[in-house]
Amino acid sequence: MVDKSDITVHPKEVIERILSMELVRVTERAAVSAARLRGHGNEKAADQAAVDAMRRELNKLPINGTIVIGEGERDEAPMLFIGEKVGNGTGPKVDIAVDPLEGTTLCAKDMPGAIAVMAMAQAGSLLYAPDVYMDKIAIGPGYPKGVVDLDADPADNIRALAKAKGVAPHEITALIMDRPRHADLIAKVRATGASIRLITDGDVAGVIFCAMPQETGIDIYLGIGGAPEGVLAAAALRCVGGQMQGRLILDTPEKVERAKGMGVKDPKKKYEMDELASGDVIVSATGVTDGGLLAGVKFKGDVIETETIVYRSITGTVRKIHGEHRELAKFKLD
Ligand code: VTB
């Protein structure tokens, strides 16, 4: 008898499953290239190395890809700019969001948490976000829909989350980026008795931490970070079923115009997670430096080791992949 589970293709399957593994290759190579410059104090060089490697690998893939979240807009970024076409042009039409080196400062200073990350989704399903700030809120899976809200007072959010979790507010831990702009937010959260973990960079991983509170100790992400990072984080969180909302911060007429040019009709819109990233999404992230989500690249002489996490929304599958790269080590390729 044929086991049907072997031959069933998910009805909404648009992106070939096989591409998940291809994305692993892309972020692995970007991570290795950036890691060669780890701790050298040169953010630009590390970022450029990751960008070059990512682009080279993306162009080998059997896709008709368009970069929708990239290294900036056409004039300011040498490559992987928003609108750039990638792939060998033979496969499905897909949207691609990249952050070849998320946490350039973390890499340059060899601090924990730098990753190479990208997401791929069927065309039209990732928000075309300009490189502005985004106000974000995120929690993990298992809570009633709408238990927290971007527009609610932060203290009320903490209390509502604590109630839903069945704990006191002081047992809740919020993750917030350590920035002067968050002084008021931090004060309000502290006033509830909740604990705060402050991070210097890397809020893609920060949001993802909410999805595994038992490992990370993080219950909620709050605050303002990059919009591109927001879309990447939403794509990953969607795969494991948390909740997230985000609003672009378009605080000058110039930013409103730029966003309009990218299809944003309502500059004040509060985006739900599945509006930031919808459809069939795959997200891959490889560690550059050691961090809470992933181990960093290890150079062990004749072998280079990587750790990658891959998320897929259609099935909610999460895989951690340990890579051992011998040819890369032998030929000192970047
Ligand atoms: C975050 C964080 C990034 O930028 O989105 C942040 O994830 C936001 O910008 O790692 P500011 O640094 O201006 O606050 C990074 O820290 C760097 O890209």
Tab-separated table of C-alpha atoms and ligand atoms in Angstrom:
chain	number	residue	atom	x	y	z
A	1	MET	CA	0.000	0.000	0.000
A	2	VAL	CA	1.225	3.477	-0.841
A	3	ASP	CA	1.596	5.803	2.091
A	4	LYS	CA	-0.281	8.883	0.876
A	5	SER	CA	1.703	11.187	3.126
A	6	ASP	CA	4.684	10.510	0.898
A	7	ILE	CA	3.041	11.838	-2.237
A	8	THR	CA	0.702	14.540	-0.986
A	9	VAL	CA	1.655	18.035	-1.984
A	10	HIS	CA	0.161	20.773	0.153
A	11	PRO	CA	-2.649	22.436	-1.851
A	12	LYS	CA	-1.242	25.908	-1.241
A	13	GLU	CA	2.297	24.893	-1.972
A	14	VAL	CA	3.696	27.527	-4.278
A	15	ILE	CA	7.335	27.678	-3.441
A	16	GLU	CA	9.151	24.422	-4.027
A	17	ARG	CA	9.988	22.705	-0.792
A	18	ILE	CA	13.408	22.034	-2.141
A	19	LEU	CA	14.149	25.762	-2.049
A	20	SER	CA	14.291	25.688	1.768
A	21	MET	CA	17.641	23.951	1.503
A	22	GLU	CA	18.799	26.444	-1.117
A	23	LEU	CA	18.091	29.304	1.262
A	24	VAL	CA	20.255	27.608	3.855
A	25	ARG	CA	23.154	27.776	1.415
A	26	VAL	CA	22.558	31.478	0.844
A	27	THR	CA	22.622	32.512	4.503
A	28	GLU	CA	25.461	30.100	5.296
A	29	ARG	CA	27.704	31.720	2.723
A	30	ALA	CA	26.797	35.239	3.806
A	31	ALA	CA	27.503	34.314	7.430
A	32	VAL	CA	30.887	32.757	6.657
A	33	SER	CA	31.964	35.788	4.617
A	34	ALA	CA	30.940	38.195	7.365
A	35	ALA	CA	32.511	36.028	10.060
A	36	ARG	CA	35.900	36.256	8.352
A	37	LEU	CA	35.748	39.952	9.303
A	38	ARG	CA	34.364	39.365	12.782
A	39	GLY	CA	35.928	41.560	15.451
A	40	HIS	CA	37.830	43.759	12.986
A	41	GLY	CA	35.934	46.900	13.834
A	42	ASN	CA	34.900	47.486	10.223
A	43	GLU	CA	31.128	47.326	9.924
A	44	LYS	CA	31.018	48.353	6.275
A	45	ALA	CA	33.513	45.731	5.134
A	46	ALA	CA	31.729	42.951	7.018
A	47	ASP	CA	28.368	44.013	5.619
A	48	GLN	CA	29.731	44.248	2.076
A	49	ALA	CA	31.245	40.768	2.349
A	50	ALA	CA	27.888	39.360	3.449
A	51	VAL	CA	26.043	41.223	0.686
A	52	ASP	CA	28.429	40.005	-2.035
A	53	ALA	CA	28.188	36.386	-0.894
A	54	MET	CA	24.429	36.496	-0.568
A	55	ARG	CA	23.965	37.989	-4.003
A	56	ARG	CA	26.247	35.454	-5.645
A	57	GLU	CA	24.342	32.570	-4.060
A	58	LEU	CA	20.911	34.057	-4.771
A	59	ASN	CA	21.751	34.339	-8.440
A	60	LYS	CA	22.360	30.582	-8.636
A	61	LEU	CA	18.809	29.764	-7.496
A	62	PRO	CA	16.061	28.619	-9.878
A	63	ILE	CA	13.809	31.590	-9.104
A	64	ASN	CA	12.505	34.818	-10.593
A	65	GLY	CA	13.234	36.853	-7.512
A	66	THR	CA	12.716	40.506	-6.654
A	67	ILE	CA	14.378	42.077	-3.637
A	68	VAL	CA	11.627	43.823	-1.672
A	69	ILE	CA	13.601	44.369	1.529
A	70	GLY	CA	17.248	45.024	0.849
A	71	GLU	CA	20.265	47.117	1.515
A	72	GLY	CA	18.491	50.351	0.677
A	73	GLU	CA	17.042	51.919	-2.416
A	74	ARG	CA	18.672	51.787	-5.825
A	75	ASP	CA	20.875	54.863	-5.642
A	76	GLU	CA	22.336	54.288	-2.220
A	77	ALA	CA	23.132	50.555	-2.301
A	78	PRO	CA	25.634	48.947	-4.650
A	79	MET	CA	23.737	45.662	-4.649
A	80	LEU	CA	20.746	43.832	-3.255
A	81	PHE	CA	18.812	47.084	-3.515
A	82	ILE	CA	15.044	47.155	-3.372
A	83	GLY	CA	13.740	46.238	-6.812
A	84	GLU	CA	16.840	44.301	-7.866
A	85	LYS	CA	16.125	41.058	-9.726
A	86	VAL	CA	17.860	37.950	-8.439
A	87	GLY	CA	17.921	34.289	-9.356
A	88	ASN	CA	18.631	32.538	-12.633
A	89	GLY	CA	15.164	33.427	-13.903
A	90	THR	CA	13.889	29.890	-14.450
A	91	GLY	CA	11.611	29.312	-11.455
A	92	PRO	CA	8.667	30.802	-9.562
A	93	LYS	CA	8.156	34.540	-9.077
A	94	VAL	CA	9.140	35.293	-5.516
A	95	ASP	CA	9.645	38.240	-3.179
A	96	ILE	CA	12.884	38.270	-1.264
A	97	ALA	CA	13.751	40.106	1.934
A	98	VAL	CA	17.379	40.144	2.983
A	99	ASP	CA	19.448	41.385	5.863
A	100	PRO	CA	22.809	39.901	4.863
A	101	LEU	CA	24.348	41.012	8.139
A	102	GLU	CA	21.770	41.784	10.826
A	103	GLY	CA	23.815	43.428	13.570
A	104	THR	CA	26.795	44.840	11.672
A	105	THR	CA	28.086	46.425	14.887
A	106	LEU	CA	27.753	43.115	16.731
A	107	CYS	CA	29.905	41.485	14.046
A	108	ALA	CA	32.459	44.295	13.923
A	109	LYS	CA	32.854	44.133	17.702
A	110	ASP	CA	32.477	40.327	17.881
A	111	MET	CA	29.537	40.640	20.232
A	112	PRO	CA	26.723	38.044	20.512
A	113	GLY	CA	23.776	37.940	18.144
A	114	ALA	CA	24.911	38.849	14.599
A	115	ILE	CA	23.102	36.756	11.966
A	116	ALA	CA	22.703	36.532	8.188
A	117	VAL	CA	18.985	36.326	7.446
A	118	MET	CA	16.609	36.213	4.500
A	119	ALA	CA	12.999	35.400	3.709
A	120	MET	CA	11.399	34.242	0.483
A	121	ALA	CA	7.690	34.288	-0.293
A	122	GLN	CA	5.414	34.093	-3.295
A	123	ALA	CA	5.429	37.379	-5.211
A	124	GLY	CA	3.344	40.102	-3.605
A	125	SER	CA	3.305	38.679	-0.112
A	126	LEU	CA	5.993	40.634	1.759
A	127	LEU	CA	5.457	44.281	2.689
A	128	TYR	CA	7.572	46.581	0.548
A	129	ALA	CA	8.963	48.499	3.489
A	130	PRO	CA	11.248	51.470	3.017
A	131	ASP	CA	14.309	51.618	5.230
A	132	VAL	CA	12.642	53.586	8.037
A	133	TYR	CA	11.797	52.738	11.634
A	134	MET	CA	8.892	50.555	12.687
A	135	ASP	CA	7.103	50.507	16.018
A	136	LYS	CA	6.629	46.840	16.903
A	137	ILE	CA	5.025	44.553	19.425
A	138	ALA	CA	5.347	40.763	19.430
A	139	ILE	CA	4.471	37.804	21.636
A	140	GLY	CA	4.799	34.065	21.202
A	141	PRO	CA	2.176	31.420	20.383
A	142	GLY	CA	-0.571	30.180	22.688
A	143	TYR	CA	-2.255	33.470	23.629
A	144	PRO	CA	-5.771	34.621	22.660
A	145	LYS	CA	-5.758	36.878	19.607
A	146	GLY	CA	-5.407	40.551	20.475
A	147	VAL	CA	-4.309	40.065	24.090
A	148	VAL	CA	-1.771	42.840	23.512
A	149	ASP	CA	-2.017	45.729	21.067
A	150	LEU	CA	0.453	48.206	19.612
A	151	ASP	CA	-1.882	51.082	20.489
A	152	ALA	CA	-2.496	50.074	24.097
A	153	ASP	CA	-0.508	51.514	26.977
A	154	PRO	CA	2.638	49.380	27.488
A	155	ALA	CA	1.711	48.824	31.155
A	156	ASP	CA	-1.712	47.523	30.134
A	157	ASN	CA	-0.064	45.192	27.639
A	158	ILE	CA	2.211	43.749	30.305
A	159	ARG	CA	-0.695	43.241	32.708
A	160	ALA	CA	-2.896	41.660	30.039
A	161	LEU	CA	-0.099	39.327	28.983
A	162	ALA	CA	0.647	38.342	32.585
A	163	LYS	CA	-3.045	37.568	33.141
A	164	ALA	CA	-3.218	35.464	29.987
A	165	LYS	CA	-0.082	33.598	31.033
A	166	GLY	CA	-1.432	33.100	34.534
A	167	VAL	CA	1.476	34.850	36.248
A	168	ALA	CA	2.123	38.133	38.045
A	169	PRO	CA	3.513	41.039	35.973
A	170	HIS	CA	6.889	40.746	37.690
A	171	GLU	CA	7.229	37.280	36.137
A	172	ILE	CA	7.015	38.760	32.627
A	173	THR	CA	10.200	39.659	30.753
A	174	ALA	CA	10.127	42.207	27.941
A	175	LEU	CA	12.863	42.610	25.375
A	176	ILE	CA	13.558	46.187	24.316
A	177	MET	CA	16.358	47.796	22.316
A	178	ASP	CA	18.576	49.958	24.509
A	179	ARG	CA	17.964	53.346	22.935
A	180	PRO	CA	17.243	56.805	24.396
A	181	ARG	CA	14.006	56.846	22.377
A	182	HIS	CA	12.723	54.038	24.617
A	183	ALA	CA	13.178	55.841	27.978
A	184	ASP	CA	9.451	56.366	28.450
A	185	LEU	CA	8.556	52.846	27.309
A	186	ILE	CA	11.124	51.334	29.659
A	187	ALA	CA	9.825	53.382	32.597
A	188	LYS	CA	6.239	52.305	31.917
A	189	VAL	CA	7.145	48.628	31.656
A	190	ARG	CA	9.302	48.785	34.808
A	191	ALA	CA	6.442	50.421	36.718
A	192	THR	CA	4.434	47.201	36.304
A	193	GLY	CA	7.205	45.238	38.007
A	194	ALA	CA	8.126	43.401	34.802
A	195	SER	CA	11.726	42.622	33.982
A	196	ILE	CA	13.411	44.056	30.876
A	197	ARG	CA	16.222	42.581	28.834
A	198	LEU	CA	17.945	45.350	26.912
A	199	ILE	CA	19.738	44.562	23.662
A	200	THR	CA	22.072	46.836	21.708
A	201	ASP	CA	21.177	45.469	18.237
A	202	GLY	CA	19.572	42.520	16.533
A	203	ASP	CA	15.830	42.810	16.909
A	204	VAL	CA	15.014	40.179	14.265
A	205	ALA	CA	16.243	37.577	16.747
A	206	GLY	CA	14.703	39.654	19.536
A	207	VAL	CA	11.216	39.143	18.104
A	208	ILE	CA	11.862	35.464	17.376
A	209	PHE	CA	12.889	34.989	21.032
A	210	CYS	CA	9.219	35.528	21.976
A	211	ALA	CA	8.345	32.300	20.169
A	212	MET	CA	10.391	30.194	22.568
A	213	PRO	CA	9.951	31.783	25.992
A	214	GLN	CA	11.034	28.663	27.836
A	215	GLU	CA	14.479	28.785	26.239
A	216	THR	CA	14.948	32.544	26.002
A	217	GLY	CA	12.965	33.805	28.985
A	218	ILE	CA	11.399	36.469	26.741
A	219	ASP	CA	7.611	36.955	26.751
A	220	ILE	CA	7.190	40.133	24.743
A	221	TYR	CA	9.109	42.378	22.355
A	222	LEU	CA	8.322	46.085	22.492
A	223	GLY	CA	9.689	49.202	20.837
A	224	ILE	CA	11.035	50.829	17.728
A	225	GLY	CA	13.547	49.137	15.423
A	226	GLY	CA	14.159	48.911	11.696
A	227	ALA	CA	11.186	48.310	9.387
A	228	PRO	CA	13.096	45.807	7.201
A	229	GLU	CA	13.953	43.840	10.352
A	230	GLY	CA	10.261	43.998	11.266
A	231	VAL	CA	9.187	42.275	8.049
A	232	LEU	CA	11.848	39.574	8.427
A	233	ALA	CA	10.849	38.974	12.042
A	234	ALA	CA	7.144	38.812	11.144
A	235	ALA	CA	7.904	36.245	8.454
A	236	ALA	CA	9.670	34.005	10.974
A	237	LEU	CA	7.152	34.476	13.765
A	238	ARG	CA	4.272	33.636	11.415
A	239	CYS	CA	5.817	30.235	10.849
A	240	VAL	CA	5.661	29.344	14.536
A	241	GLY	CA	2.411	31.095	15.303
A	242	GLY	CA	3.055	34.111	17.543
A	243	GLN	CA	1.407	37.522	17.243
A	244	MET	CA	2.985	40.717	15.988
A	245	GLN	CA	1.910	44.191	14.900
A	246	GLY	CA	3.989	46.943	13.338
A	247	ARG	CA	3.571	50.530	12.188
A	248	LEU	CA	5.993	52.340	9.896
A	249	ILE	CA	7.311	55.574	11.370
A	250	LEU	CA	6.876	58.027	8.538
A	251	ASP	CA	7.565	61.244	10.390
A	252	THR	CA	8.602	63.490	7.498
A	253	PRO	CA	6.809	64.333	4.230
A	254	GLU	CA	9.801	62.843	2.391
A	255	LYS	CA	9.385	59.469	4.119
A	256	VAL	CA	5.630	59.486	3.444
A	257	GLU	CA	6.358	60.085	-0.255
A	258	ARG	CA	8.982	57.341	-0.355
A	259	ALA	CA	6.587	54.909	1.265
A	260	LYS	CA	3.813	55.921	-1.143
A	261	GLY	CA	6.133	55.192	-4.025
A	262	MET	CA	6.460	51.668	-2.620
A	263	GLY	CA	2.718	51.161	-2.416
A	264	VAL	CA	1.980	52.268	1.159
A	265	LYS	CA	-1.405	54.023	0.893
A	266	ASP	CA	-2.071	54.746	4.564
A	267	PRO	CA	1.089	56.067	6.274
A	268	LYS	CA	-0.392	55.425	9.752
A	269	LYS	CA	-1.522	51.867	9.093
A	270	LYS	CA	-1.092	49.299	11.852
A	271	TYR	CA	0.029	46.130	10.115
A	272	GLU	CA	-0.864	42.723	11.466
A	273	MET	CA	1.762	39.983	11.253
A	274	ASP	CA	0.132	38.364	8.236
A	275	GLU	CA	0.054	41.694	6.424
A	276	LEU	CA	3.770	42.146	6.959
A	277	ALA	CA	4.368	38.648	5.591
A	278	SER	CA	1.625	36.530	4.007
A	279	GLY	CA	1.463	33.481	1.753
A	280	ASP	CA	3.971	30.667	1.683
A	281	VAL	CA	7.102	32.011	3.388
A	282	ILE	CA	10.482	30.454	4.055
A	283	VAL	CA	12.954	32.155	6.395
A	284	SER	CA	16.573	31.147	6.861
A	285	ALA	CA	19.056	32.584	9.366
A	286	THR	CA	22.676	31.579	10.019
A	287	GLY	CA	24.654	32.673	13.053
A	288	VAL	CA	27.687	34.912	12.476
A	289	THR	CA	28.655	35.456	16.107
A	290	ASP	CA	27.426	33.212	18.927
A	291	GLY	CA	23.985	34.238	20.136
A	292	GLY	CA	20.814	33.139	21.867
A	293	LEU	CA	19.240	31.923	18.634
A	294	LEU	CA	22.230	30.434	16.853
A	295	ALA	CA	25.881	29.536	17.304
A	296	GLY	CA	28.324	31.630	15.300
A	297	VAL	CA	30.582	30.444	12.480
A	298	LYS	CA	33.497	28.322	13.703
A	299	PHE	CA	36.749	28.196	11.753
A	300	LYS	CA	38.374	24.873	12.606
A	301	GLY	CA	41.232	24.661	10.129
A	302	ASP	CA	40.095	22.238	7.450
A	303	VAL	CA	36.414	22.651	8.243
A	304	ILE	CA	34.127	25.615	8.800
A	305	GLU	CA	31.022	25.011	10.898
A	306	THR	CA	27.758	26.908	10.663
A	307	GLU	CA	24.408	26.759	12.401
A	308	THR	CA	21.243	27.715	10.532
A	309	ILE	CA	17.561	27.811	11.400
A	310	VAL	CA	14.920	27.492	8.686
A	311	TYR	CA	11.235	28.263	9.136
A	312	ARG	CA	8.426	27.423	6.763
A	313	SER	CA	4.981	28.952	7.193
A	314	ILE	CA	2.873	26.442	5.281
A	315	THR	CA	3.757	23.571	7.572
A	316	GLY	CA	5.143	25.444	10.589
A	317	THR	CA	8.290	23.357	10.304
A	318	VAL	CA	11.432	24.647	12.002
A	319	ARG	CA	14.773	22.995	11.326
A	320	LYS	CA	18.178	23.662	12.806
A	321	ILE	CA	20.945	22.692	10.447
A	322	HIS	CA	24.526	22.138	11.446
A	323	GLY	CA	26.816	22.659	8.459
A	324	GLU	CA	30.376	21.467	7.983
A	325	HIS	CA	32.036	23.128	5.019
A	326	ARG	CA	35.229	21.534	3.800
A	327	GLU	CA	35.660	23.020	0.347
A	328	LEU	CA	35.067	26.520	1.667
A	329	ALA	CA	37.775	25.948	4.270
A	330	LYS	CA	40.200	24.368	1.816
A	331	PHE	CA	40.027	27.026	-0.856
A	332	LYS	CA	39.546	29.896	1.549
A	333	LEU	CA	36.564	30.952	-0.589
A	334	ASP	CA	34.418	33.756	0.671
B	1	VTB	C1	17.346	47.325	14.765
B	1	VTB	C2	18.313	46.166	14.871
B	1	VTB	C3	19.502	46.269	13.978
B	1	VTB	O1	19.137	48.624	13.808
B	1	VTB	O2	16.367	47.153	13.823
B	1	VTB	C4	18.077	48.670	14.722
B	1	VTB	O3	17.692	44.937	14.597
B	1	VTB	C5	17.225	49.886	14.558
B	1	VTB	O4	17.944	51.072	14.292
B	1	VTB	O5	20.422	45.240	14.299
B	1	VTB	P1	18.837	51.973	15.308
B	1	VTB	O6	20.166	51.246	15.479
B	1	VTB	O7	18.994	53.289	14.623
B	1	VTB	O8	18.133	52.074	16.604
B	1	VTB	C6	20.126	47.656	14.108
B	1	VTB	O9	20.561	47.860	15.437
B	1	VTB	C7	21.309	47.804	13.151
B	1	VTB	O10	20.929	47.555	11.842
